[in-house]
Amino acid sequence: MILLGVNIDHCATVRQARYRSYAQTEGGPVEPDPVQFALQAEAAGADGITLHLREDRRHIQDHDVWRLREIGRTPLNLEMACTPAMIAFALKLKPHTVCIVPESREEISTEGGLDVVGNRDRVKACVEAMNAAGIITSLFIDPVPAQIEISARLGAPWIELHTGAWANAWHTPQRAAEFARLREGALAAHDAGLVVNAGHGINYANVTEIRTLPHVHELNIGHTIVSRALFTGIVEAVQTMKSLMNP
Ligand code: PXP
């Protein structure tokens, strides 16, 4: 069984598009509520919920994270940058998992994998702090041998392979080569003792290929589920994705 982590960021994106200037993040006219979205996703079979508290707070707000921590029923995966402020936040929050992602203000969502090789000392400090606190660290990396090797050496128990390049190549001749890179990455990571997750750009069409990735533990999927839920509702969107992942 491959697990489904539902990323709720883009539900918050819709809320912020209208209610960014409001002090409140729920209740009254403020909608949609990403926490209610998460609860419905859980009720429909989501195995976990992911949310990304960005430095610029462009979608998820601090209050969303604390509310979900209190009332969510599945493991909470906090996506975050590797900064002292976010490390301190995570140590207070104590989520099940933190997923360390690169963050630059310009990008619309996370565009590339974390450069663990180039940020070795910062990542190491974060992994050690989380390990000591009993929080699982997952490093969001491209399927590059050097990044996989160092992730294992720094003591991170999990990685999330960045599937964006493969998803972008879906309609191009490069798709097979991108999938082969992911496949080799998943095999190498598993051999190095890492738990292997995958995410970014997965949708209802390409999930039929990514589910064949060896050793994959969990897929983290957001945009396509939020998009489909506009038409079908959250329950159908989550259940259909789960059945495509585990036919
Ligand atoms: N995994 C990570 C680390 C992400 O940053 C994101 C969002 O960019 C996702 C998964 C989900 O990607 P998508 O919204 O394209 O499904």
Short mmCIF file of N, CA, C and O in Angstrom, two decimals, residues 33-165:
data_model
loop_
_atom_site.label_atom_id
_atom_site.label_comp_id
_atom_site.label_asym_id
_atom_site.label_seq_id
_atom_site.Cartn_x
_atom_site.Cartn_y
_atom_site.Cartn_z
N ASP A 33 -11.67 27.11 4.32
CA ASP A 33 -10.81 26.81 5.46
C ASP A 33 -9.96 25.57 5.15
O ASP A 33 -10.50 24.47 5.03
N PRO A 34 -8.65 25.74 5.05
CA PRO A 34 -7.81 24.59 4.71
C PRO A 34 -7.84 23.49 5.77
O PRO A 34 -7.62 22.31 5.45
N VAL A 35 -8.13 23.87 7.01
CA VAL A 35 -8.17 22.84 8.06
C VAL A 35 -9.40 21.96 7.88
O VAL A 35 -9.33 20.73 8.01
N GLN A 36 -10.54 22.57 7.52
CA GLN A 36 -11.73 21.76 7.22
C GLN A 36 -11.48 20.89 5.99
O GLN A 36 -11.93 19.74 5.92
N PHE A 37 -10.77 21.43 5.02
CA PHE A 37 -10.40 20.65 3.83
C PHE A 37 -9.60 19.42 4.26
O PHE A 37 -9.85 18.30 3.82
N ALA A 38 -8.65 19.64 5.17
CA ALA A 38 -7.81 18.53 5.65
C ALA A 38 -8.66 17.48 6.37
O ALA A 38 -8.47 16.27 6.16
N LEU A 39 -9.59 17.93 7.20
CA LEU A 39 -10.41 16.97 7.96
C LEU A 39 -11.26 16.13 7.02
O LEU A 39 -11.42 14.92 7.22
N GLN A 40 -11.79 16.77 5.98
CA GLN A 40 -12.58 16.00 5.00
C GLN A 40 -11.70 15.05 4.20
O GLN A 40 -12.11 13.94 3.87
N ALA A 41 -10.49 15.49 3.90
CA ALA A 41 -9.56 14.60 3.18
C ALA A 41 -9.23 13.38 4.05
O ALA A 41 -9.18 12.24 3.57
N GLU A 42 -9.02 13.63 5.33
CA GLU A 42 -8.75 12.51 6.26
C GLU A 42 -9.93 11.55 6.30
O GLU A 42 -9.77 10.33 6.25
N ALA A 43 -11.13 12.11 6.38
CA ALA A 43 -12.32 11.26 6.45
C ALA A 43 -12.47 10.44 5.17
O ALA A 43 -13.01 9.33 5.19
N ALA A 44 -11.96 10.96 4.07
CA ALA A 44 -12.07 10.24 2.78
C ALA A 44 -10.94 9.23 2.60
O ALA A 44 -10.93 8.50 1.61
N GLY A 45 -9.97 9.22 3.51
CA GLY A 45 -8.92 8.19 3.41
C GLY A 45 -7.51 8.71 3.26
O GLY A 45 -6.58 7.90 3.07
N ALA A 46 -7.30 10.01 3.33
CA ALA A 46 -5.92 10.52 3.29
C ALA A 46 -5.15 9.92 4.47
O ALA A 46 -5.68 9.83 5.57
N ASP A 47 -3.92 9.53 4.22
CA ASP A 47 -3.11 8.91 5.27
C ASP A 47 -2.32 9.93 6.07
O ASP A 47 -1.76 9.60 7.11
N GLY A 48 -2.25 11.15 5.57
CA GLY A 48 -1.52 12.21 6.26
C GLY A 48 -1.83 13.53 5.58
O GLY A 48 -2.35 13.55 4.46
N ILE A 49 -1.53 14.61 6.28
CA ILE A 49 -1.75 15.95 5.71
C ILE A 49 -0.43 16.72 5.74
O ILE A 49 0.30 16.69 6.73
N THR A 50 -0.16 17.37 4.60
CA THR A 50 1.05 18.19 4.49
C THR A 50 0.63 19.64 4.33
O THR A 50 -0.34 19.94 3.62
N LEU A 51 1.38 20.52 4.99
CA LEU A 51 1.19 21.94 4.75
C LEU A 51 2.53 22.64 4.86
O LEU A 51 3.41 22.19 5.60
N HIS A 52 2.70 23.68 4.08
CA HIS A 52 3.99 24.37 3.98
C HIS A 52 3.83 25.76 4.57
O HIS A 52 3.12 26.60 4.01
N LEU A 53 4.46 25.98 5.70
CA LEU A 53 4.46 27.32 6.30
C LEU A 53 5.65 28.08 5.71
O LEU A 53 6.79 27.89 6.13
N ARG A 54 5.34 28.91 4.71
CA ARG A 54 6.41 29.62 4.02
C ARG A 54 6.81 30.86 4.79
O ARG A 54 6.00 31.46 5.50
N GLU A 55 8.05 31.27 4.58
CA GLU A 55 8.55 32.47 5.23
C GLU A 55 7.67 33.69 4.89
O GLU A 55 7.40 34.54 5.74
N ASP A 56 7.18 33.77 3.66
CA ASP A 56 6.36 34.92 3.27
C ASP A 56 4.87 34.72 3.60
O ASP A 56 4.05 35.60 3.32
N ARG A 57 4.52 33.57 4.20
CA ARG A 57 3.13 33.28 4.61
C ARG A 57 2.15 33.52 3.46
O ARG A 57 1.07 34.05 3.66
N ARG A 58 2.53 33.09 2.27
CA ARG A 58 1.66 33.42 1.12
C ARG A 58 0.40 32.56 1.09
O ARG A 58 -0.59 32.96 0.51
N HIS A 59 0.43 31.38 1.70
CA HIS A 59 -0.82 30.61 1.74
C HIS A 59 -1.14 30.13 3.16
O HIS A 59 -2.02 30.68 3.80
N ILE A 60 -0.47 29.14 3.64
CA ILE A 60 -0.74 28.65 5.00
C ILE A 60 -0.27 29.68 6.03
O ILE A 60 0.81 30.25 5.90
N GLN A 61 -1.10 29.89 7.07
CA GLN A 61 -0.77 30.82 8.16
C GLN A 61 -0.46 30.01 9.43
O GLN A 61 -0.90 28.86 9.57
N ASP A 62 0.22 30.64 10.35
CA ASP A 62 0.59 29.94 11.60
C ASP A 62 -0.62 29.31 12.29
O ASP A 62 -0.57 28.18 12.78
N HIS A 63 -1.73 30.07 12.31
CA HIS A 63 -2.93 29.60 13.00
C HIS A 63 -3.47 28.31 12.36
O HIS A 63 -3.98 27.42 13.07
N ASP A 64 -3.33 28.18 11.04
CA ASP A 64 -3.76 26.95 10.36
C ASP A 64 -2.99 25.75 10.90
O ASP A 64 -3.54 24.67 11.14
N VAL A 65 -1.69 25.96 11.05
CA VAL A 65 -0.83 24.84 11.47
C VAL A 65 -1.20 24.39 12.88
O VAL A 65 -1.36 23.20 13.15
N TRP A 66 -1.36 25.37 13.78
CA TRP A 66 -1.69 25.01 15.16
C TRP A 66 -3.07 24.36 15.26
O TRP A 66 -3.27 23.42 16.03
N ARG A 67 -4.03 24.86 14.50
CA ARG A 67 -5.37 24.25 14.53
C ARG A 67 -5.33 22.83 14.01
O ARG A 67 -5.94 21.92 14.58
N LEU A 68 -4.60 22.63 12.92
CA LEU A 68 -4.53 21.27 12.37
C LEU A 68 -3.81 20.33 13.34
O LEU A 68 -4.21 19.17 13.51
N ARG A 69 -2.78 20.85 13.99
CA ARG A 69 -2.04 20.04 14.97
C ARG A 69 -2.98 19.57 16.07
O ARG A 69 -2.88 18.46 16.58
N GLU A 70 -3.94 20.44 16.42
CA GLU A 70 -4.83 20.10 17.51
C GLU A 70 -5.95 19.15 17.09
O GLU A 70 -6.28 18.23 17.83
N ILE A 71 -6.51 19.35 15.90
CA ILE A 71 -7.71 18.56 15.58
C ILE A 71 -7.51 17.54 14.46
O ILE A 71 -8.40 16.73 14.22
N GLY A 72 -6.36 17.57 13.78
CA GLY A 72 -6.12 16.57 12.73
C GLY A 72 -5.97 15.19 13.34
O GLY A 72 -5.55 15.05 14.48
N ARG A 73 -6.34 14.18 12.55
CA ARG A 73 -6.28 12.81 13.10
C ARG A 73 -5.19 11.97 12.47
O ARG A 73 -4.95 10.85 12.90
N THR A 74 -4.58 12.46 11.41
CA THR A 74 -3.54 11.68 10.73
C THR A 74 -2.19 12.38 10.94
O THR A 74 -2.16 13.54 11.37
N PRO A 75 -1.08 11.70 10.62
CA PRO A 75 0.23 12.33 10.82
C PRO A 75 0.36 13.65 10.06
O PRO A 75 -0.05 13.76 8.90
N LEU A 76 0.91 14.63 10.75
CA LEU A 76 1.08 15.97 10.18
C LEU A 76 2.51 16.11 9.65
O LEU A 76 3.48 15.84 10.37
N ASN A 77 2.61 16.52 8.40
CA ASN A 77 3.92 16.73 7.76
C ASN A 77 4.07 18.22 7.51
O ASN A 77 3.35 18.79 6.69
N LEU A 78 4.99 18.85 8.23
CA LEU A 78 5.23 20.29 8.07
C LEU A 78 6.36 20.50 7.08
O LEU A 78 7.50 20.12 7.32
N GLU A 79 6.00 21.10 5.94
CA GLU A 79 7.05 21.49 4.98
C GLU A 79 7.61 22.81 5.42
O GLU A 79 6.86 23.73 5.77
N MET A 80 8.94 22.93 5.36
CA MET A 80 9.55 24.18 5.85
C MET A 80 10.94 24.36 5.28
O MET A 80 11.58 23.41 4.83
N ALA A 81 11.39 25.60 5.32
CA ALA A 81 12.77 25.90 4.95
C ALA A 81 13.68 25.56 6.13
O ALA A 81 13.23 25.48 7.28
N CYS A 82 14.95 25.38 5.81
CA CYS A 82 15.92 25.02 6.85
C CYS A 82 16.48 26.31 7.47
O CYS A 82 17.62 26.69 7.21
N THR A 83 15.66 26.98 8.26
CA THR A 83 16.10 28.24 8.88
C THR A 83 15.95 28.11 10.40
O THR A 83 15.12 27.32 10.88
N PRO A 84 16.72 28.89 11.17
CA PRO A 84 16.59 28.80 12.63
C PRO A 84 15.16 29.06 13.10
O PRO A 84 14.67 28.38 14.01
N ALA A 85 14.46 30.01 12.48
CA ALA A 85 13.09 30.32 12.92
C ALA A 85 12.17 29.12 12.69
O ALA A 85 11.34 28.79 13.55
N MET A 86 12.30 28.47 11.54
CA MET A 86 11.41 27.33 11.26
C MET A 86 11.79 26.11 12.11
O MET A 86 10.92 25.34 12.51
N ILE A 87 13.08 25.95 12.37
CA ILE A 87 13.48 24.83 13.24
C ILE A 87 12.88 25.03 14.64
O ILE A 87 12.30 24.10 15.22
N ALA A 88 12.95 26.26 15.13
CA ALA A 88 12.36 26.55 16.46
C ALA A 88 10.85 26.31 16.44
O ALA A 88 10.28 25.73 17.38
N PHE A 89 10.20 26.71 15.36
CA PHE A 89 8.75 26.51 15.22
C PHE A 89 8.43 25.01 15.27
O PHE A 89 7.52 24.56 15.98
N ALA A 90 9.16 24.22 14.49
CA ALA A 90 8.90 22.78 14.41
C ALA A 90 9.12 22.10 15.76
O ALA A 90 8.37 21.20 16.15
N LEU A 91 10.14 22.55 16.48
CA LEU A 91 10.42 21.92 17.78
C LEU A 91 9.29 22.20 18.77
O LEU A 91 8.99 21.39 19.64
N LYS A 92 8.63 23.35 18.60
CA LYS A 92 7.48 23.66 19.46
C LYS A 92 6.24 22.87 19.01
O LYS A 92 5.49 22.35 19.81
N LEU A 93 6.05 22.81 17.70
CA LEU A 93 4.85 22.18 17.13
C LEU A 93 4.85 20.66 17.32
O LEU A 93 3.82 20.06 17.55
N LYS A 94 6.04 20.07 17.16
CA LYS A 94 6.20 18.61 17.20
C LYS A 94 5.29 17.88 16.21
O LYS A 94 4.45 17.06 16.60
N PRO A 95 5.45 18.14 14.92
CA PRO A 95 4.69 17.38 13.93
C PRO A 95 5.27 15.97 13.82
O PRO A 95 6.36 15.70 14.35
N HIS A 96 4.57 15.11 13.11
CA HIS A 96 5.10 13.76 12.88
C HIS A 96 6.38 13.83 12.05
O HIS A 96 7.37 13.16 12.34
N THR A 97 6.34 14.68 11.01
CA THR A 97 7.44 14.78 10.06
C THR A 97 7.68 16.23 9.70
O THR A 97 6.72 17.00 9.59
N VAL A 98 8.93 16.59 9.46
CA VAL A 98 9.20 17.84 8.76
C VAL A 98 9.81 17.49 7.42
O VAL A 98 10.65 16.59 7.33
N CYS A 99 9.37 18.17 6.39
CA CYS A 99 9.95 17.98 5.07
C CYS A 99 10.71 19.27 4.74
O CYS A 99 10.10 20.34 4.65
N ILE A 100 12.02 19.15 4.60
CA ILE A 100 12.86 20.34 4.39
C ILE A 100 12.93 20.63 2.89
O ILE A 100 13.36 19.78 2.10
N VAL A 101 12.49 21.83 2.54
CA VAL A 101 12.43 22.24 1.13
C VAL A 101 13.22 23.53 0.96
O VAL A 101 13.36 24.31 1.89
N PRO A 102 13.70 23.77 -0.26
CA PRO A 102 14.30 25.07 -0.52
C PRO A 102 13.19 26.09 -0.66
O PRO A 102 12.06 25.73 -0.98
N GLU A 103 13.46 27.33 -0.36
CA GLU A 103 12.40 28.33 -0.43
C GLU A 103 13.00 29.62 -0.96
O GLU A 103 13.89 30.17 -0.33
N SER A 104 12.53 30.06 -2.08
CA SER A 104 12.95 31.40 -2.50
C SER A 104 11.69 32.17 -2.81
O SER A 104 10.67 31.61 -3.21
N ARG A 105 11.73 33.46 -2.58
CA ARG A 105 10.51 34.27 -2.64
C ARG A 105 9.88 34.30 -4.02
O ARG A 105 8.71 34.53 -4.15
N GLU A 106 10.68 34.10 -5.05
CA GLU A 106 10.18 34.28 -6.40
C GLU A 106 9.30 33.10 -6.87
O GLU A 106 8.40 33.28 -7.67
N GLU A 107 9.61 31.91 -6.40
CA GLU A 107 8.94 30.76 -7.00
C GLU A 107 7.48 30.68 -6.58
O GLU A 107 7.10 31.08 -5.49
N ILE A 108 6.65 30.13 -7.47
CA ILE A 108 5.21 29.98 -7.20
C ILE A 108 5.00 28.87 -6.19
O ILE A 108 4.25 28.98 -5.25
N SER A 109 5.64 27.74 -6.42
CA SER A 109 5.68 26.71 -5.37
C SER A 109 7.12 26.18 -5.40
O SER A 109 7.98 26.78 -6.02
N THR A 110 7.37 25.09 -4.72
CA THR A 110 8.75 24.64 -4.61
C THR A 110 9.24 24.14 -5.97
O THR A 110 8.67 23.21 -6.53
N GLU A 111 10.28 24.77 -6.52
CA GLU A 111 10.66 24.47 -7.90
C GLU A 111 11.79 23.46 -8.04
O GLU A 111 11.91 22.79 -9.04
N GLY A 112 12.68 23.40 -7.10
CA GLY A 112 13.81 22.47 -7.26
C GLY A 112 14.05 21.77 -5.94
O GLY A 112 13.56 22.18 -4.91
N GLY A 113 14.83 20.70 -5.99
CA GLY A 113 15.12 19.98 -4.76
C GLY A 113 16.10 20.76 -3.88
O GLY A 113 16.78 21.68 -4.33
N LEU A 114 16.16 20.33 -2.64
CA LEU A 114 17.09 20.93 -1.67
C LEU A 114 18.51 20.54 -2.06
O LEU A 114 18.77 19.37 -2.37
N ASP A 115 19.42 21.49 -1.99
CA ASP A 115 20.84 21.18 -2.24
C ASP A 115 21.48 20.81 -0.91
O ASP A 115 22.02 21.65 -0.19
N VAL A 116 21.40 19.52 -0.58
CA VAL A 116 21.93 19.06 0.72
C VAL A 116 23.46 19.12 0.69
O VAL A 116 24.09 19.47 1.69
N VAL A 117 24.04 18.84 -0.47
CA VAL A 117 25.51 18.87 -0.59
C VAL A 117 26.01 20.29 -0.29
O VAL A 117 26.93 20.48 0.51
N GLY A 118 25.38 21.28 -0.88
CA GLY A 118 25.84 22.66 -0.73
C GLY A 118 25.45 23.29 0.61
O GLY A 118 25.99 24.33 0.98
N ASN A 119 24.49 22.69 1.31
CA ASN A 119 24.02 23.27 2.59
C ASN A 119 24.19 22.26 3.71
O ASN A 119 23.40 22.20 4.66
N ARG A 120 25.24 21.49 3.60
CA ARG A 120 25.47 20.35 4.46
C ARG A 120 25.36 20.69 5.95
O ARG A 120 24.66 20.01 6.70
N ASP A 121 26.04 21.75 6.38
CA ASP A 121 26.08 22.03 7.82
C ASP A 121 24.72 22.46 8.36
O ASP A 121 24.29 22.03 9.43
N ARG A 122 24.02 23.29 7.57
CA ARG A 122 22.68 23.73 7.99
C ARG A 122 21.71 22.57 8.07
O ARG A 122 20.91 22.44 8.99
N VAL A 123 21.78 21.71 7.05
CA VAL A 123 20.85 20.57 7.02
C VAL A 123 21.17 19.61 8.16
O VAL A 123 20.27 19.10 8.84
N LYS A 124 22.46 19.41 8.39
CA LYS A 124 22.88 18.50 9.47
C LYS A 124 22.34 18.98 10.82
O LYS A 124 21.80 18.20 11.61
N ALA A 125 22.46 20.28 11.07
CA ALA A 125 21.99 20.83 12.34
C ALA A 125 20.48 20.61 12.49
O ALA A 125 19.99 20.25 13.56
N CYS A 126 19.77 20.78 11.39
CA CYS A 126 18.32 20.60 11.43
C CYS A 126 17.97 19.13 11.68
O CYS A 126 17.15 18.81 12.55
N VAL A 127 18.62 18.23 10.95
CA VAL A 127 18.33 16.79 11.10
C VAL A 127 18.63 16.36 12.54
O VAL A 127 17.83 15.65 13.18
N GLU A 128 19.75 16.84 13.08
CA GLU A 128 20.11 16.42 14.44
C GLU A 128 19.10 16.94 15.47
O GLU A 128 18.72 16.22 16.40
N ALA A 129 18.66 18.18 15.28
CA ALA A 129 17.67 18.74 16.22
C ALA A 129 16.36 17.95 16.15
O ALA A 129 15.75 17.65 17.18
N MET A 130 15.94 17.59 14.94
CA MET A 130 14.68 16.85 14.80
C MET A 130 14.83 15.42 15.34
O MET A 130 13.95 14.92 16.03
N ASN A 131 15.96 14.78 15.02
CA ASN A 131 16.17 13.42 15.54
C ASN A 131 16.11 13.43 17.07
O ASN A 131 15.49 12.55 17.68
N ALA A 132 16.73 14.43 17.68
CA ALA A 132 16.76 14.49 19.15
C ALA A 132 15.35 14.71 19.71
O ALA A 132 15.05 14.27 20.81
N ALA A 133 14.50 15.37 18.93
CA ALA A 133 13.13 15.67 19.40
C ALA A 133 12.13 14.58 18.99
O ALA A 133 10.94 14.70 19.26
N GLY A 134 12.60 13.55 18.31
CA GLY A 134 11.69 12.46 17.89
C GLY A 134 10.81 12.84 16.71
O GLY A 134 9.75 12.25 16.49
N ILE A 135 11.25 13.84 15.94
CA ILE A 135 10.50 14.25 14.74
C ILE A 135 11.24 13.69 13.52
O ILE A 135 12.47 13.85 13.42
N ILE A 136 10.52 13.06 12.62
CA ILE A 136 11.15 12.49 11.43
C ILE A 136 11.49 13.62 10.45
O ILE A 136 10.63 14.47 10.18
N THR A 137 12.71 13.61 9.93
CA THR A 137 13.06 14.59 8.88
C THR A 137 13.04 13.90 7.53
O THR A 137 13.60 12.82 7.35
N SER A 138 12.38 14.55 6.58
CA SER A 138 12.38 14.10 5.19
C SER A 138 13.02 15.22 4.36
O SER A 138 12.65 16.38 4.49
N LEU A 139 14.00 14.88 3.55
CA LEU A 139 14.68 15.89 2.73
C LEU A 139 14.16 15.80 1.30
O LEU A 139 14.19 14.73 0.69
N PHE A 140 13.67 16.92 0.81
CA PHE A 140 13.06 16.97 -0.53
C PHE A 140 14.19 17.20 -1.54
O PHE A 140 14.70 18.32 -1.66
N ILE A 141 14.58 16.15 -2.24
CA ILE A 141 15.77 16.25 -3.10
C ILE A 141 15.49 15.73 -4.50
O ILE A 141 14.59 14.92 -4.72
N ASP A 142 16.30 16.21 -5.42
CA ASP A 142 16.26 15.67 -6.78
C ASP A 142 16.90 14.28 -6.76
O ASP A 142 17.72 13.98 -5.89
N PRO A 143 16.55 13.44 -7.74
CA PRO A 143 17.11 12.08 -7.76
C PRO A 143 18.56 12.08 -8.26
O PRO A 143 18.86 11.57 -9.34
N VAL A 144 19.43 12.66 -7.46
CA VAL A 144 20.85 12.81 -7.83
C VAL A 144 21.67 12.02 -6.81
O VAL A 144 21.49 12.21 -5.60
N PRO A 145 22.53 11.10 -7.28
CA PRO A 145 23.25 10.22 -6.35
C PRO A 145 23.93 10.95 -5.19
O PRO A 145 23.82 10.52 -4.04
N ALA A 146 24.60 12.06 -5.48
CA ALA A 146 25.33 12.77 -4.40
C ALA A 146 24.37 13.29 -3.34
O ALA A 146 24.68 13.29 -2.13
N GLN A 147 23.18 13.74 -3.75
CA GLN A 147 22.20 14.26 -2.77
C GLN A 147 21.64 13.13 -1.92
O GLN A 147 21.39 13.30 -0.72
N ILE A 148 21.43 11.99 -2.55
CA ILE A 148 20.89 10.83 -1.81
C ILE A 148 21.91 10.33 -0.79
O ILE A 148 21.59 10.13 0.38
N GLU A 149 23.16 10.21 -1.26
CA GLU A 149 24.22 9.72 -0.38
C GLU A 149 24.38 10.59 0.86
O GLU A 149 24.43 10.10 1.98
N ILE A 150 24.44 11.89 0.64
CA ILE A 150 24.69 12.76 1.79
C ILE A 150 23.48 12.81 2.71
O ILE A 150 23.62 12.91 3.93
N SER A 151 22.29 12.70 2.15
CA SER A 151 21.09 12.68 3.00
C SER A 151 21.16 11.52 3.99
O SER A 151 20.86 11.68 5.18
N ALA A 152 21.59 10.38 3.49
CA ALA A 152 21.71 9.21 4.37
C ALA A 152 22.84 9.44 5.38
O ALA A 152 22.69 9.13 6.57
N ARG A 153 23.95 10.01 4.92
CA ARG A 153 25.09 10.21 5.82
C ARG A 153 24.79 11.19 6.94
O ARG A 153 25.32 11.07 8.05
N LEU A 154 23.94 12.16 6.66
CA LEU A 154 23.62 13.15 7.70
C LEU A 154 22.60 12.63 8.71
O LEU A 154 22.26 13.30 9.67
N GLY A 155 22.09 11.43 8.46
CA GLY A 155 21.20 10.81 9.44
C GLY A 155 19.72 11.11 9.24
O GLY A 155 18.90 10.85 10.12
N ALA A 156 19.37 11.67 8.06
CA ALA A 156 17.94 11.87 7.79
C ALA A 156 17.31 10.50 7.53
O ALA A 156 17.83 9.74 6.72
N PRO A 157 16.20 10.19 8.20
CA PRO A 157 15.62 8.86 7.97
C PRO A 157 14.83 8.76 6.66
O PRO A 157 14.69 7.67 6.11
N TRP A 158 14.27 9.89 6.19
CA TRP A 158 13.42 9.85 5.00
C TRP A 158 13.92 10.85 3.96
O TRP A 158 14.53 11.87 4.29
N ILE A 159 13.61 10.56 2.69
CA ILE A 159 13.73 11.57 1.65
C ILE A 159 12.41 11.62 0.88
O ILE A 159 11.63 10.65 0.90
N GLU A 160 12.18 12.74 0.22
CA GLU A 160 11.09 12.83 -0.75
C GLU A 160 11.73 13.16 -2.09
O GLU A 160 12.38 14.20 -2.23
N LEU A 161 11.58 12.27 -3.04
CA LEU A 161 12.15 12.53 -4.37
C LEU A 161 11.28 13.55 -5.10
O LEU A 161 10.05 13.41 -5.15
N HIS A 162 11.93 14.54 -5.65
CA HIS A 162 11.25 15.61 -6.38
C HIS A 162 10.85 15.07 -7.76
O HIS A 162 11.70 14.75 -8.58
N THR A 163 9.55 14.97 -7.98
CA THR A 163 9.06 14.39 -9.23
C THR A 163 8.71 15.46 -10.27
O THR A 163 8.13 15.15 -11.32
N GLY A 164 9.07 16.71 -10.00
CA GLY A 164 8.67 17.81 -10.88
C GLY A 164 9.23 17.70 -12.30
O GLY A 164 8.50 17.94 -13.28
N ALA A 165 10.50 17.34 -12.42
CA ALA A 165 11.12 17.28 -13.77
C ALA A 165 10.44 16.19 -14.60
O ALA A 165 10.14 16.37 -15.79
#
